[in-house]
Structures are given as C-alpha cells and as structure tokens.
XYZ file of C-alpha atoms in Angstrom:
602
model
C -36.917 3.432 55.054
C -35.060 4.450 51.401
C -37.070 7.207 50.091
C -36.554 7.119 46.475
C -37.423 10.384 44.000
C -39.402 10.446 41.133
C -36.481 11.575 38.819
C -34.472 8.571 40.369
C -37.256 6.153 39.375
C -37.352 7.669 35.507
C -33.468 7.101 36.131
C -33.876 3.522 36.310
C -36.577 2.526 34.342
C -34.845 4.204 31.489
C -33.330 0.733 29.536
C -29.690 0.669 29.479
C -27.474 0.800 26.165
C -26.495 -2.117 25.520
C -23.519 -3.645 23.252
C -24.133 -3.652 19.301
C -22.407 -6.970 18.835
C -22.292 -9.007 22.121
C -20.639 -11.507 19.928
C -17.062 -9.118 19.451
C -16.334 -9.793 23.382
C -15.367 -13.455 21.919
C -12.980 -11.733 19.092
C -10.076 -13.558 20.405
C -10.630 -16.754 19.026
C -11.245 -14.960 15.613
C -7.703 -15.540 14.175
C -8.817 -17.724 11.214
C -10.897 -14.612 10.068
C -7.620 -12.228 10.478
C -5.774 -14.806 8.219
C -8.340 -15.195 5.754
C -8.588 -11.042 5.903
C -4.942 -11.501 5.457
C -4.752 -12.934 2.504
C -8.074 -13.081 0.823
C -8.827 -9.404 -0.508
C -5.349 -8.904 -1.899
C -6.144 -11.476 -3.994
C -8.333 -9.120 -6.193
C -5.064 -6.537 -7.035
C -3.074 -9.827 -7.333
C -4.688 -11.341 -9.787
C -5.889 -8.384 -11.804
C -1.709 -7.455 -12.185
C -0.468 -6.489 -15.498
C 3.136 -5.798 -16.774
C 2.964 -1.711 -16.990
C 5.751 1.079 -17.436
C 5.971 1.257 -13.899
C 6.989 -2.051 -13.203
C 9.362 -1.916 -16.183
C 11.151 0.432 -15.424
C 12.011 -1.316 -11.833
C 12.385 -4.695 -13.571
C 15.073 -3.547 -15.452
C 17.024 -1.373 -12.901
C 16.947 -4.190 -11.210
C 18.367 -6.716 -14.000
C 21.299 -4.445 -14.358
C 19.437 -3.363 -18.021
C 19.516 0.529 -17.273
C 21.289 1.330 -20.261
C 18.555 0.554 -22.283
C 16.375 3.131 -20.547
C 16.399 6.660 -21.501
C 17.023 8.035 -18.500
C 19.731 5.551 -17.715
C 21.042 8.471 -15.040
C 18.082 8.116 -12.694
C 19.135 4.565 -12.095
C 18.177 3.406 -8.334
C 21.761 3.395 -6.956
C 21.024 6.056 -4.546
C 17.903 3.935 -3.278
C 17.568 1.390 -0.467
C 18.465 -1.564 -1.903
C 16.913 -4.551 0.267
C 13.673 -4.937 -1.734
C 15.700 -4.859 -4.954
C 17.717 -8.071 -3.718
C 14.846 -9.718 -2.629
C 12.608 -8.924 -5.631
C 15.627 -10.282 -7.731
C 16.163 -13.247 -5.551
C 12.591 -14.267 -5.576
C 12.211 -14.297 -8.705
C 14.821 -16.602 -9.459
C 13.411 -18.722 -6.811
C 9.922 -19.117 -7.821
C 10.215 -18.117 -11.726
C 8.612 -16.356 -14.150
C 5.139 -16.274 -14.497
C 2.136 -14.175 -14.897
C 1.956 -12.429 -11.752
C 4.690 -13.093 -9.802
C 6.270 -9.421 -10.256
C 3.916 -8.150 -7.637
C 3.789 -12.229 -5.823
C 6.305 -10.494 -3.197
C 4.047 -7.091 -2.802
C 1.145 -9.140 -2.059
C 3.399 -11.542 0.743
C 3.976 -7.934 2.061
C 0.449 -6.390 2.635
C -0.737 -9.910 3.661
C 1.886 -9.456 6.560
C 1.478 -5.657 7.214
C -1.894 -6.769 7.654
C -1.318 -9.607 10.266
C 1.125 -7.614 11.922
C -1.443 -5.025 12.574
C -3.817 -6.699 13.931
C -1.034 -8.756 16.502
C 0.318 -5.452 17.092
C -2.814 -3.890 18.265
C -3.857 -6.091 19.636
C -0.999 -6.528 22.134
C -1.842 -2.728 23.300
C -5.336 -2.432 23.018
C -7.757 -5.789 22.736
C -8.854 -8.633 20.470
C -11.976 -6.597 19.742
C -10.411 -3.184 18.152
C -7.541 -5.792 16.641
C -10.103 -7.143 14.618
C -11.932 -4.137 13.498
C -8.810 -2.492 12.537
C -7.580 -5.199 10.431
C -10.886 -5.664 8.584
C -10.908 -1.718 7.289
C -6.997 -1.941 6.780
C -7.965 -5.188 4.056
C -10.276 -3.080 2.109
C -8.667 0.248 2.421
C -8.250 1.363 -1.564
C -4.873 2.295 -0.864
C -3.938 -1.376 0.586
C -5.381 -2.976 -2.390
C -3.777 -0.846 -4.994
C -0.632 -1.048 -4.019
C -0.124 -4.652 -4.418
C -0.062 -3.843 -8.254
C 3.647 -2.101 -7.420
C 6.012 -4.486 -7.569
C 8.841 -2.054 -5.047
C 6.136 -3.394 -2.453
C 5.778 -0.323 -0.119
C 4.274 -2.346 2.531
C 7.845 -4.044 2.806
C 9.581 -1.244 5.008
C 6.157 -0.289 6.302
C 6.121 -3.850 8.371
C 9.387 -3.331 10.043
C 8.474 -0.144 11.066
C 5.644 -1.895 12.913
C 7.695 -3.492 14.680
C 9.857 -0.898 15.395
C 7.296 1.278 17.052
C 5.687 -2.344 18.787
C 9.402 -3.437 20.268
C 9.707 -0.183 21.490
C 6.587 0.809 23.405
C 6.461 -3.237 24.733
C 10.440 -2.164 26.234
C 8.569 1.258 27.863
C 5.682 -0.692 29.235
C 6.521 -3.747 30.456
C 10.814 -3.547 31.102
C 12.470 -1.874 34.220
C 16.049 -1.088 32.346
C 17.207 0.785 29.411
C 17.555 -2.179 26.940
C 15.903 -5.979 27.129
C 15.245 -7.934 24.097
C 12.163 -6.192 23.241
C 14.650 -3.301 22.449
C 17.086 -4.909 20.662
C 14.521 -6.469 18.201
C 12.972 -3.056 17.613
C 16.592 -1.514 16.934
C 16.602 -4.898 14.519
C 13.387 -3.927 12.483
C 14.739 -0.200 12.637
C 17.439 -1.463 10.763
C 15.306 -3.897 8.114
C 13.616 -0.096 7.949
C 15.851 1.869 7.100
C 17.724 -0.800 4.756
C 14.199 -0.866 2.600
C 12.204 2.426 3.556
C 15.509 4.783 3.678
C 13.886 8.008 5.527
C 10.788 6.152 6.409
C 13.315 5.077 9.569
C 13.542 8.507 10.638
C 9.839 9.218 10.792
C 9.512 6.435 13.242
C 12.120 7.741 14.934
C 10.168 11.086 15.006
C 7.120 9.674 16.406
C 8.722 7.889 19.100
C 10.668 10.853 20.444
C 7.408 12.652 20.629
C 5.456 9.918 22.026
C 8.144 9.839 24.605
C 8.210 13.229 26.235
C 5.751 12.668 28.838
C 5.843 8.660 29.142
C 4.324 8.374 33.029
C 0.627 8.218 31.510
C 1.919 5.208 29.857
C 1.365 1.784 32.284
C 4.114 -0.172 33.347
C 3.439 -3.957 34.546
C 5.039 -3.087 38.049
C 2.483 -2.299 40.983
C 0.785 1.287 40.836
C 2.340 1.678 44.070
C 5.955 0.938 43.205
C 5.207 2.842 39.892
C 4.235 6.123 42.119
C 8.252 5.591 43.421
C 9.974 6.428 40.296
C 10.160 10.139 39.472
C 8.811 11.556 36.468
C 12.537 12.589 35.063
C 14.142 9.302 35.404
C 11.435 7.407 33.522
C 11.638 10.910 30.882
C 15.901 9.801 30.784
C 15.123 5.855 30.843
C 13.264 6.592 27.555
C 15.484 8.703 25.707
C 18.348 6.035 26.858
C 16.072 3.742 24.975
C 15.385 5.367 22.259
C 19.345 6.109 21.414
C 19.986 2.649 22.151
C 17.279 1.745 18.996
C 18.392 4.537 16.862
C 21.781 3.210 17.039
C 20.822 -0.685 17.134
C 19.205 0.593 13.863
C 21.883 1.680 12.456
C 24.558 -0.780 13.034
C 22.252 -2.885 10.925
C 21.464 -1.059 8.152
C 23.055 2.312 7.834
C 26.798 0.593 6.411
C 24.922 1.328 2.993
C 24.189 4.352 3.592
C 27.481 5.481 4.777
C 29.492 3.206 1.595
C 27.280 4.673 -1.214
C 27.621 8.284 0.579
C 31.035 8.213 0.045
C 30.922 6.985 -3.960
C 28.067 9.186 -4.857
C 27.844 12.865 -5.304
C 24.771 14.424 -3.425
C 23.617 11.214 -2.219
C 22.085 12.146 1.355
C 19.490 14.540 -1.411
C 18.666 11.634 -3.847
C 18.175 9.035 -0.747
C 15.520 11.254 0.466
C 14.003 12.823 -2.424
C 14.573 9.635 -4.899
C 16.277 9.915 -8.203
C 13.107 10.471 -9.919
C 11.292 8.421 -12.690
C 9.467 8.811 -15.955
C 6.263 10.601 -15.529
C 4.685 7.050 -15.874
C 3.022 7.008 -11.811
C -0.650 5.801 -11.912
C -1.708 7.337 -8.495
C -0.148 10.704 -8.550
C 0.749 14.271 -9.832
C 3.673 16.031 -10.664
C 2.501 19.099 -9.254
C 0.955 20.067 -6.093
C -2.239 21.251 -5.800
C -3.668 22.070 -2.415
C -7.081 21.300 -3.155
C -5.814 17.948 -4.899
C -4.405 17.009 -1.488
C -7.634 17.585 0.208
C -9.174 15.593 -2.529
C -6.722 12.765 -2.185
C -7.410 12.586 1.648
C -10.981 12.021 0.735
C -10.864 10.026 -1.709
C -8.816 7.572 0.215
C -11.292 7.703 3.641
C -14.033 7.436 1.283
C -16.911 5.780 3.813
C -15.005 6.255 6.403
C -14.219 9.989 6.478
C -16.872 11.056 9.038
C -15.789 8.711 11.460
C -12.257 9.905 10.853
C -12.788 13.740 11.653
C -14.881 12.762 14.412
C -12.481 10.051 15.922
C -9.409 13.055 15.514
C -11.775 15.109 17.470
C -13.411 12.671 20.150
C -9.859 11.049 20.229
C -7.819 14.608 21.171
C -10.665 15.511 24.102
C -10.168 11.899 25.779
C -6.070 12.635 25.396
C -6.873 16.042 26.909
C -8.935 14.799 29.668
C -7.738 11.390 30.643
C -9.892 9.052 32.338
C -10.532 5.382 33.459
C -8.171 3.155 31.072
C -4.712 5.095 30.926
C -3.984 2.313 28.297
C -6.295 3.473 26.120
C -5.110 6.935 26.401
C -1.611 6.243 25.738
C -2.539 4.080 22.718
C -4.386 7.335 21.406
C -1.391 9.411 21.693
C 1.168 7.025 19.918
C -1.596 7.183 17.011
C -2.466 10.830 17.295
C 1.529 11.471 16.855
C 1.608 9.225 14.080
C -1.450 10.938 12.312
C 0.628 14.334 12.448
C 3.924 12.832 11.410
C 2.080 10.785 8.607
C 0.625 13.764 7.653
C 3.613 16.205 7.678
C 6.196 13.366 5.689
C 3.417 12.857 2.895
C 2.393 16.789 2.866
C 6.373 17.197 2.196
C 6.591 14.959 -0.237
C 3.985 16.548 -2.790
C 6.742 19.023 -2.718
C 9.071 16.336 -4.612
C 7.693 15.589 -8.264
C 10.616 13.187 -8.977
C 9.856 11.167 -6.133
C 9.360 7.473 -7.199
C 5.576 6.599 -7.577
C 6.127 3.919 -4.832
C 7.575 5.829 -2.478
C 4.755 8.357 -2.039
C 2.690 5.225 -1.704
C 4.740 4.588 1.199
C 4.643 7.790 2.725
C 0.952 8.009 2.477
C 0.201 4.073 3.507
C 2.324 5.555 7.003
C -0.119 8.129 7.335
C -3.495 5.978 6.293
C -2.876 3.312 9.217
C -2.813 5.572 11.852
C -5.860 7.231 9.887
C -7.920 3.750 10.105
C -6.576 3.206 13.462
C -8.476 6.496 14.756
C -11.523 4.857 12.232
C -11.425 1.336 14.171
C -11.422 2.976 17.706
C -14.485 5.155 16.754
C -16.283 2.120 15.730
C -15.928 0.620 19.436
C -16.599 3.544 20.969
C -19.817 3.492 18.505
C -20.179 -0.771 19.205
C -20.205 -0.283 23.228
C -22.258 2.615 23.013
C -20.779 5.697 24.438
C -21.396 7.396 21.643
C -24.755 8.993 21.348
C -27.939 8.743 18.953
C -27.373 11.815 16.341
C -23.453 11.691 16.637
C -23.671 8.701 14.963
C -26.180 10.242 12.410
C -23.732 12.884 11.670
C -20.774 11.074 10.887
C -22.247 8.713 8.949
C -23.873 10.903 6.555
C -20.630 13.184 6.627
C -18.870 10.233 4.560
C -21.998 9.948 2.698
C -21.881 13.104 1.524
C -18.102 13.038 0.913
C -18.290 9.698 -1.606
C -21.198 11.549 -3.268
C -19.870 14.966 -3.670
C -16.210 13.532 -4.923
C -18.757 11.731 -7.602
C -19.669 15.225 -9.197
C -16.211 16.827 -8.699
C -14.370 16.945 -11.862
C -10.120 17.345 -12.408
C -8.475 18.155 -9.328
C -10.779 20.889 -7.573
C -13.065 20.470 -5.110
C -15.764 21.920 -7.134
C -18.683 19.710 -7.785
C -20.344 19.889 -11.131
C -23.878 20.299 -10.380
C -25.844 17.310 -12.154
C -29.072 15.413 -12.063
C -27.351 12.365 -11.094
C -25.703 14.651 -7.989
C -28.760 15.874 -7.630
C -30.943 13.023 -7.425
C -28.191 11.362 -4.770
C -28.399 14.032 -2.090
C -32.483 14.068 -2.346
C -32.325 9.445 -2.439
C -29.894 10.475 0.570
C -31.973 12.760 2.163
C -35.250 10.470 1.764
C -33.322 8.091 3.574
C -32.017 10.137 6.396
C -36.127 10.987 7.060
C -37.000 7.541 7.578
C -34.438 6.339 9.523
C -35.259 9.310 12.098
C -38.922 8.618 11.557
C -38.560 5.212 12.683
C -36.552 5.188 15.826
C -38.911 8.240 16.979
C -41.386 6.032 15.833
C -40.832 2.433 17.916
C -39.580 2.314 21.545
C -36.638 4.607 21.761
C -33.703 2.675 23.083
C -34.871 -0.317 20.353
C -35.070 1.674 17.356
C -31.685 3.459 18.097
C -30.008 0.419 18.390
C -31.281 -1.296 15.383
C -30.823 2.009 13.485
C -27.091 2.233 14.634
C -26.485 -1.698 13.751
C -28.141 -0.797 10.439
C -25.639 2.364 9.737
C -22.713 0.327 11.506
C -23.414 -2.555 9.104
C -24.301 -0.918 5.856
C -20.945 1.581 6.317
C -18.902 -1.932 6.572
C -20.377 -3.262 3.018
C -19.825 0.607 1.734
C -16.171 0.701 2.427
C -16.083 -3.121 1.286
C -17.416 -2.378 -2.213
C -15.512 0.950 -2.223
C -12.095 -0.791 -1.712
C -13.140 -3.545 -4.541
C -14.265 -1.206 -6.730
C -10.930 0.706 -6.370
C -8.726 -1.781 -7.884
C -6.965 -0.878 -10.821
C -8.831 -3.027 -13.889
C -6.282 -4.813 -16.186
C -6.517 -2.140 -19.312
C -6.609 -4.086 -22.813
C -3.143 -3.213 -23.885
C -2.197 -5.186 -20.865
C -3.793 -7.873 -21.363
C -2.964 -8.255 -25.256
C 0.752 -8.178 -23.833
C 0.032 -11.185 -21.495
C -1.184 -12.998 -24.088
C 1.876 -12.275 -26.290
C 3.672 -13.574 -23.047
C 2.014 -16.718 -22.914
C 2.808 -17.143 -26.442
C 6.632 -16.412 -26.367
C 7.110 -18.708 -23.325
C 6.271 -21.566 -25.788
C 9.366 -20.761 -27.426
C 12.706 -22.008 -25.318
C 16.609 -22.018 -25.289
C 16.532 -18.398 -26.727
C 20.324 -16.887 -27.113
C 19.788 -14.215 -29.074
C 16.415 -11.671 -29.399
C 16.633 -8.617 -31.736
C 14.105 -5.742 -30.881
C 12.940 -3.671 -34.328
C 10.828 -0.048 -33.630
C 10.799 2.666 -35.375
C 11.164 4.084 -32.430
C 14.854 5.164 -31.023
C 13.203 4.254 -27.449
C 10.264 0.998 -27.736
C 8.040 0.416 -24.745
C 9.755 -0.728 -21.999
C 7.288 -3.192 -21.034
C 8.277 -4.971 -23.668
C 12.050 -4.718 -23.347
C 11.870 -6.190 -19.781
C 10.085 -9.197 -20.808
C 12.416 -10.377 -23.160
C 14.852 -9.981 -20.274
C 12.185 -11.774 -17.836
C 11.363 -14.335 -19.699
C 14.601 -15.575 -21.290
C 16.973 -14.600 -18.943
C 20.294 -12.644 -19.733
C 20.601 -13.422 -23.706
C 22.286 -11.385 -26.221
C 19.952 -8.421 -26.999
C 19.982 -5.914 -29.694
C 17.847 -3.281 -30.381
C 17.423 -1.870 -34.462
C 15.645 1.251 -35.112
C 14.579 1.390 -38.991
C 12.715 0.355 -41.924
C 15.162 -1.652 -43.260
C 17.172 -4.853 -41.205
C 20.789 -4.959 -42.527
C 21.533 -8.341 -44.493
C 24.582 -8.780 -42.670
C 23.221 -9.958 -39.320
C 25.901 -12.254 -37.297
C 23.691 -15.016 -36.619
C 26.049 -18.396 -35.101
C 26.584 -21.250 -37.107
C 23.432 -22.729 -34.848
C 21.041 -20.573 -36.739
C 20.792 -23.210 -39.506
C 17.186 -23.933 -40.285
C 18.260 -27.776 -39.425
C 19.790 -27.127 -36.155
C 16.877 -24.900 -35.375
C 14.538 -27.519 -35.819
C 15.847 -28.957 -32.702
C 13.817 -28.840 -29.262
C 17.117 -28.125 -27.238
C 18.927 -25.988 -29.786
C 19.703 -22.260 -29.477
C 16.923 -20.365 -30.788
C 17.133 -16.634 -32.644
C 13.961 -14.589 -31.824
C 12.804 -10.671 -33.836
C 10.322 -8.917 -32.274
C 8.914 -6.311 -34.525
C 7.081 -3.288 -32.830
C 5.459 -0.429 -35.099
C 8.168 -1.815 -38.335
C 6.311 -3.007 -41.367
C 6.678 -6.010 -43.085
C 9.289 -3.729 -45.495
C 11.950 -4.024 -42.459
C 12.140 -7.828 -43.246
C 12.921 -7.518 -46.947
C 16.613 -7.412 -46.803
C 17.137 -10.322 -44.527
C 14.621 -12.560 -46.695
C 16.444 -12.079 -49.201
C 19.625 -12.817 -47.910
C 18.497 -16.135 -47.155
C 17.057 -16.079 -43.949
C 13.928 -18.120 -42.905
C 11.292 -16.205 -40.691
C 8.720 -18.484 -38.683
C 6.186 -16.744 -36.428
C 5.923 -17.729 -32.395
C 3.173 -15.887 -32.040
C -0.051 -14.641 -33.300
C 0.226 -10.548 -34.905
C -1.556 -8.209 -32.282
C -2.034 -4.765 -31.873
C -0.379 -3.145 -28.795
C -0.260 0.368 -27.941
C -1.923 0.820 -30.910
C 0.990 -0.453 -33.473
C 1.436 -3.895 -34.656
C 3.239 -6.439 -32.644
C 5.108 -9.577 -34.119
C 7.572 -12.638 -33.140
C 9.654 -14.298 -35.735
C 11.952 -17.537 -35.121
C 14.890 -16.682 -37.563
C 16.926 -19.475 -38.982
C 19.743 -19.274 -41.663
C 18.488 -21.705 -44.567
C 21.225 -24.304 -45.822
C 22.843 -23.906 -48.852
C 20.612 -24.651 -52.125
C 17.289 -24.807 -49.866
C-alpha cells in the first residue's frame, strides 16, 4: 500500500505552469517572418532619409571633393576604407536617386538582422532566434542608423561571423583549424578592413570567452570528452584563436600596415578617427556621466527591466550551472560581450572627434548583446520559470524608466516634476492595482498566466511603437532640398555648375549634390555680391546650342546672393533661364539658373 501525505496531495493538485505560447515550439518554420522582420521595419528610416551635413560630408570625402570642405585635413585617409569603395561603387551601379545614399545601410541592418537570428539560432534554438531578431528590428538604435550612410552595421556583420566561425570551430572540431576557422579569420579580416578596432574587441571577447572552454559542449561523446584534459582544450583554443587573429590579418591588415607607413600618427587617428564637424545627430561632444546613464536608458526604453534583471538572473545561472551546459556557455559569450560592449563605447565618450558613425558602431556592439540578455529573459518568462511578481517588477521597472526619461529635461537625470509626470505614475499605478486585483481575484494559476501574456504582449507593442516613434522625421529644410533635387535632375548633360554664397563656406549638402547628381563637372564656387562679367563660358554656351536636348549645359546656383549678384553678367550679355522653382532653404533663398551666352545682335 502507497501511503500518500496530505502536503503531497496539495503538491499535485496544484495546476502546473504551463507554456505562454505553445505555438513558439513550432518557431522553426518561422523564416518568412525573420525575412519580412528583415527587411520590413527598416523600411521606415529608409524611406524617411534626407540629404543632411552628415552624409555630406562623407559623400564628398568619398568623391575625392575634400578640398572644398573646411576642414579638408580631417579627410578619412586614416579610416577603414572598405565601406568607402563599396558606397562609391554602388552608387555608380544603381545611380542616383532619392534614397539610395543610405540604400547600402539599409542592405546592411537587413543582414545584421538575418545573421542574428541564423547565428543564434545555431547555438541556442529556433524559439530565442526568433525573439531576438524581433526586438533587434525595432530597437531605436537599429532603425536610426540606417539614416547614416558609413552603414555601421557593415563591420558589425562580419564580426558576427567572426565570433559564430569561431565558437562553431570550439564546439563541434577536434583540431586547431577546420574551415569553420578559416572563414571566421575571413570575416575577421572583412572586420577589421571596415570596423578598424572593432576587430580587436572581438578579439577581446573571444580570448575571454576562452579561458575556461570545458563548460562549453563538444559534439564528441561525454565520455570521450571526460578524456581530454582541461589544459589541452585551454592550448587548442588559444592555437585557434592565433590562427584567426592572424587569418584576420593576412586579409585585411596590408592597409593598415601601407597607410602606417605614409601617415604620421596613424595607429592614433585609426582608433580615435580624424574627427568631423560638430554636425552628429545622436551624440555629444562632451561626456557627461549622467548623459551616459541616460543614453543607456533611453536606448532599452521598454525593455530596461528585463535587461537588469536578465544581467542579474543571467550571472547566477553562469555562477551556478545546471541542466543545459549549452545554455550556460551561450550566456557567458554574451555576458563577455555586454562588458566589452560596454567598456569600448564607455571609452569612446572619451573621444569627441570620433566620427558620429563610429560611436554608432561601438554602441550597436554593445546593444546586441544587451537585447540578447532581453530575448533570453523573455523565454525564461514564456516557459515559465520565472515567477508571478518578478515579472511584475520588471515590467513596471521599464515602465517607470520610459516615463521618468519623459519629465527629464537636458542631459541630467533629474525629472521635472509635472502634471503630465504626475498623472502617468498615478494612470500607472491604477493599473498596477487591477492587474493584482484580478489574478488574486480568478483562479490563481489562470489569472497569472493571462496577466503575464497580457504584460508579455503589451511590452512587445511598447517597444514596437517606441522603435517607430524613434525614427528621425525628415525636417522641412530637408525636404525643400529634395524637391530642389527632383527639380535639377530635369536638367541633363551639365559641364559646368557655378556655386554663388555669400558665404566663404555654403552648405555642404548642397555642394555634394551637384557632385551627385551630375557627376565630376567643372565646379566653381564665387563668394560675393557681384558675378564678374568675364566668366569663361565655351563656345557651347550659345543660347542656340543650348537649346539643344544633348548639348552641354551651364548651371548657377545662387544660395543667400540677391538678385544684385546677377547684374554684371546680364549685362554682359548673358541669358539666365530658371530650372527650378525659388525656395527657401536654411532660411536664405535658393535658385537655379541655365546660363547661355546670347548670339550676337539678339
């Protein structure tokens, strides 16, 4: 006879937790939602693109037009040069159109993002693949920086599959170097040829991931695994990883060592970057500590809450392994790559002159292991080991964060106590009550559950709407430029474009798109009231051989010059016709002439 206790019986009859979405164990044959995650929210920062400063500047770096900028010194010779060549090569591949400065940036993130969800999915499951590639699409940070055209999720790819060539050697390969290796040591090199230093922060991570490498599983049998001493899989590793670092460099550090060796202080301006004009859109040229901590939340946003507490539940399951030693070694490489993220973009506040898209790439390489941690926490959450008023917690934690970065004003943390701050925490507190009054309320293990799908779900359309909501509006000045740009295109066979400001130094937006648009024509910039009568126009300037579709065309564009600047060339007998409509931009007036040389007795 099985005598059975009392507390036993209240044991049993106690419903089990069951999974949140029964329907996630099927996640593999999701992939036509990871492609459409892949490419459909990008589409909002793709579209939305406008020619700025920024992206001037690079444009015309890149078309060899540095002269022409002000700070013609800080020219990008001392910078990887991979995405240069590519941006430039594209671009005469696919043409000139409205958004196709940042068409590359977007190919970029769409693959960062597929890459991170094959990726994680090779060392983890479909489920958490999915998950992480769904907050990774609407992550503010992804979305914004499509809208730089140096496309810092370029370098950022290859050092995904640096980091996934390597670990797949460790785990599944008996030697020191297989293909798996040699293809990592291949995207090391891509790295290093586009990221510069971002190469040796994956290096970093993977010599720390590698120190104690026996809680990592290999594919052989756990009893011929139990054979190989700890210190020759420890010097198997670090054979390995030299092999990669040097793979690596055989690809891409020739550059490094030919512009070393024609450049004064090089090694200091490949690291730091040869600065830029104080022209960045996402960041500060000093470095405030609280702004940091306010830049760290304002990029979890939602998702914050879940972030501290998947750092914390995270370190006790690396502390205390148990049950899946896959999982455990998949939360160390991410736990080292939070700290090196964090140390590399912590540094680089340090470096005002660092290039705007840079620092996006620095802290995009600390963000994914960030929303890595995020999507693990929301399995842990989905299968239910974690409990009731954990959940609670870290939900309202990021909440709270959203709403109190709502009343802080500049770069402090201090909130500026308001009725609308006000009247959030109490609609927020309200809420909190009758969520807690209901699952007390209804069977317990029921109203949990539906309470947690209900936070679970409504934290999903919070970060979604967050992201959105995040990307950078086109501003009117840009679009009254675009529509100046759809004008000028009208206007073909250009040869020769004079630039009049009364200005020494005229936006540069506008410089690079006469560049962008017509290609390398003669260019010369005035600076005056007055035009001098004596311009050398060609013999083809007639106003008969200008009436020609296929003739060579003579283009002034006239920023902030009054109509007073055209007096002297009127009157030597020039003929003005516009080729597009007057505007305002930047708040000064904005004109397009055809010139033409009028036959004699006209």
């Amino acid at each position: 006879m099985v005598v059975i206790s009392d507390q036993e019986l209240l044991q049993r009859s106690v419903e089990p937790a069951h999974d949140l979405f029964p329907v996630m164990r099927r996640a593999a044959v999701m992939s036509p939602l990871v492609i459409l995650l892949s490419l459909g929210p990008g589409l909002l920062a793709f579209h939305s693109y406008r020619i700025d400063e920024l992206s001037a500047w690079f444009g015309l770096q890149c078309l060899g037009k540095a002269s022409l900028i002000s700070d013609s010194g800080n020219a990008l010779i001392s910078q990887p040069p991979l995405v240069r060549w590519i941006y430039t090569g594209l671009l005469k591949l696919i043409g000139h159109w409205s958004s196709s400065l940042v068409f590359f940036s977007y190919i970029s993130t769409s693959l960062l993002l597929f890459i991170a969800y094959r990726f994680s999915r090779k060392f983890c499951n479909a489920r958490y693949a999915t998950v992480f590639c769904f907050l990774l699409a609407f992550h503010p940070l992804v979305l914004r920086q499509i809208q730089l055209i140096e496309a810092p999720a370029f370098p950022i790819v290859f050092a995904l599959l640096t980091i996934w060539g390597f670990v797949g050697h460790i785990q599944s390969e008996a030697g020191i170097v297989s293909q798996k290796l040699l293809f990592g040591g291949i995207a090391l090199g891509i790295c290093l040829l586009s990221g510069g230093s971002l190469a040796l922060g994956v290096l970093l991570i993977l010599g720390l991931f590698i120190i104690n490498p026996i809680d990592f599983p290999k594919s052989r049998l756990p009893s011929d695994q139990k054979k190989i001493p700890v210190l020759i899989q420890a010097v198997r590793a670090w054979k390995s990883l030299v092999i990669l670092a040097f793979t690596g460099f055989a690809v891409g550090g020739w550059w490094e060592l030919m512009a070393a060796s024609q450049i004064d202080g090089f090694w200091g301006k490949w690291f730091a970057g040869p600065g830029q004009p104080m022209i960045s859109l996402y960041w500060k040229s000093e470095f405030y500590p609280n702004y940091f901590l306010r830049d760290i939340m304002s990029s979890m946003g939602f998702l914050l809450g879940f972030a501290l507490f998947g750092l914390f539940h995270g370190a006790k399951r690396i502390l205390n392994p148990q049950g899946n030693f896959t999982d455990v070694a998949w939360l160390r490489l991410i736990m080292i790559w939070v700290i090196c993220g964090l140390f590399f973009w912590w540094g680089v506040q340090y470096l005002p002159q660092m290039k705007a898209s840079t620092r996006a790439m620095w802290k995009l390489f600390f963000m994914i292991p960030m929303i890595a941690i995020v999507a693990w926490e929301f399995q842990q959450i989905a299968l239910r080991r974690v409990n009731y008023p954990t959940v609670l917690v870290v939900f309202t934690v990021g909440v709270l964060s959203v709403i109190f970065l709502s009343a802080s004003q500049g770069n402090t943390l201090s909130p500026e106590v308001s009725g609308r701050f006000l009247r959030q925490l109490i609609v927020l507190g309200l809420s909190l009550i009758m969520v807690l009054w209901y699952s007390n309320r209804f069977k317990k293990e029921h109203g949990h559950r539906v309470v947690v799908i209900a936070l679970v779900i409504a934290l999903s359309c919070l970060h979604i709407v967050y992201g959105v909501y995040s990307v950078p509006k086109p501003n009117p000045a840009g679009e009254r430029l675009q529509q100046f740009e759809h004008q000028l295109r009208l206007t073909q066979n250009v040869s020769d474009c004079i630039l009049v400001s009364k200005d020494d130094q005229p936006p540069m937006e506008l410089t690079f798109l006469i560049f962008y648009l017509w290609g390398d024509i003669n260019f010369k910039q005035i600076q005056g009231a007055v035009l001098p009568q004596d311009l050398d126009l060609p013999e083809s300037a007639n106003l008969k051989s200008a009436s020609r579709v296929d003739a060579e065309k003579h283009v002034i564009i006239r920023w902030a010059a009054s109509p007073i600047a055209l007096r002297n060339i009127i009157n030597a007998g020039f003929v003005l016709k516009p080729v597009a409509s007057p505007d305002v931009y930047k708040q000064q007036e904005l004109e397009a002439d055809l010139v033409s040389r009028s036959p004699q007795g006209f």
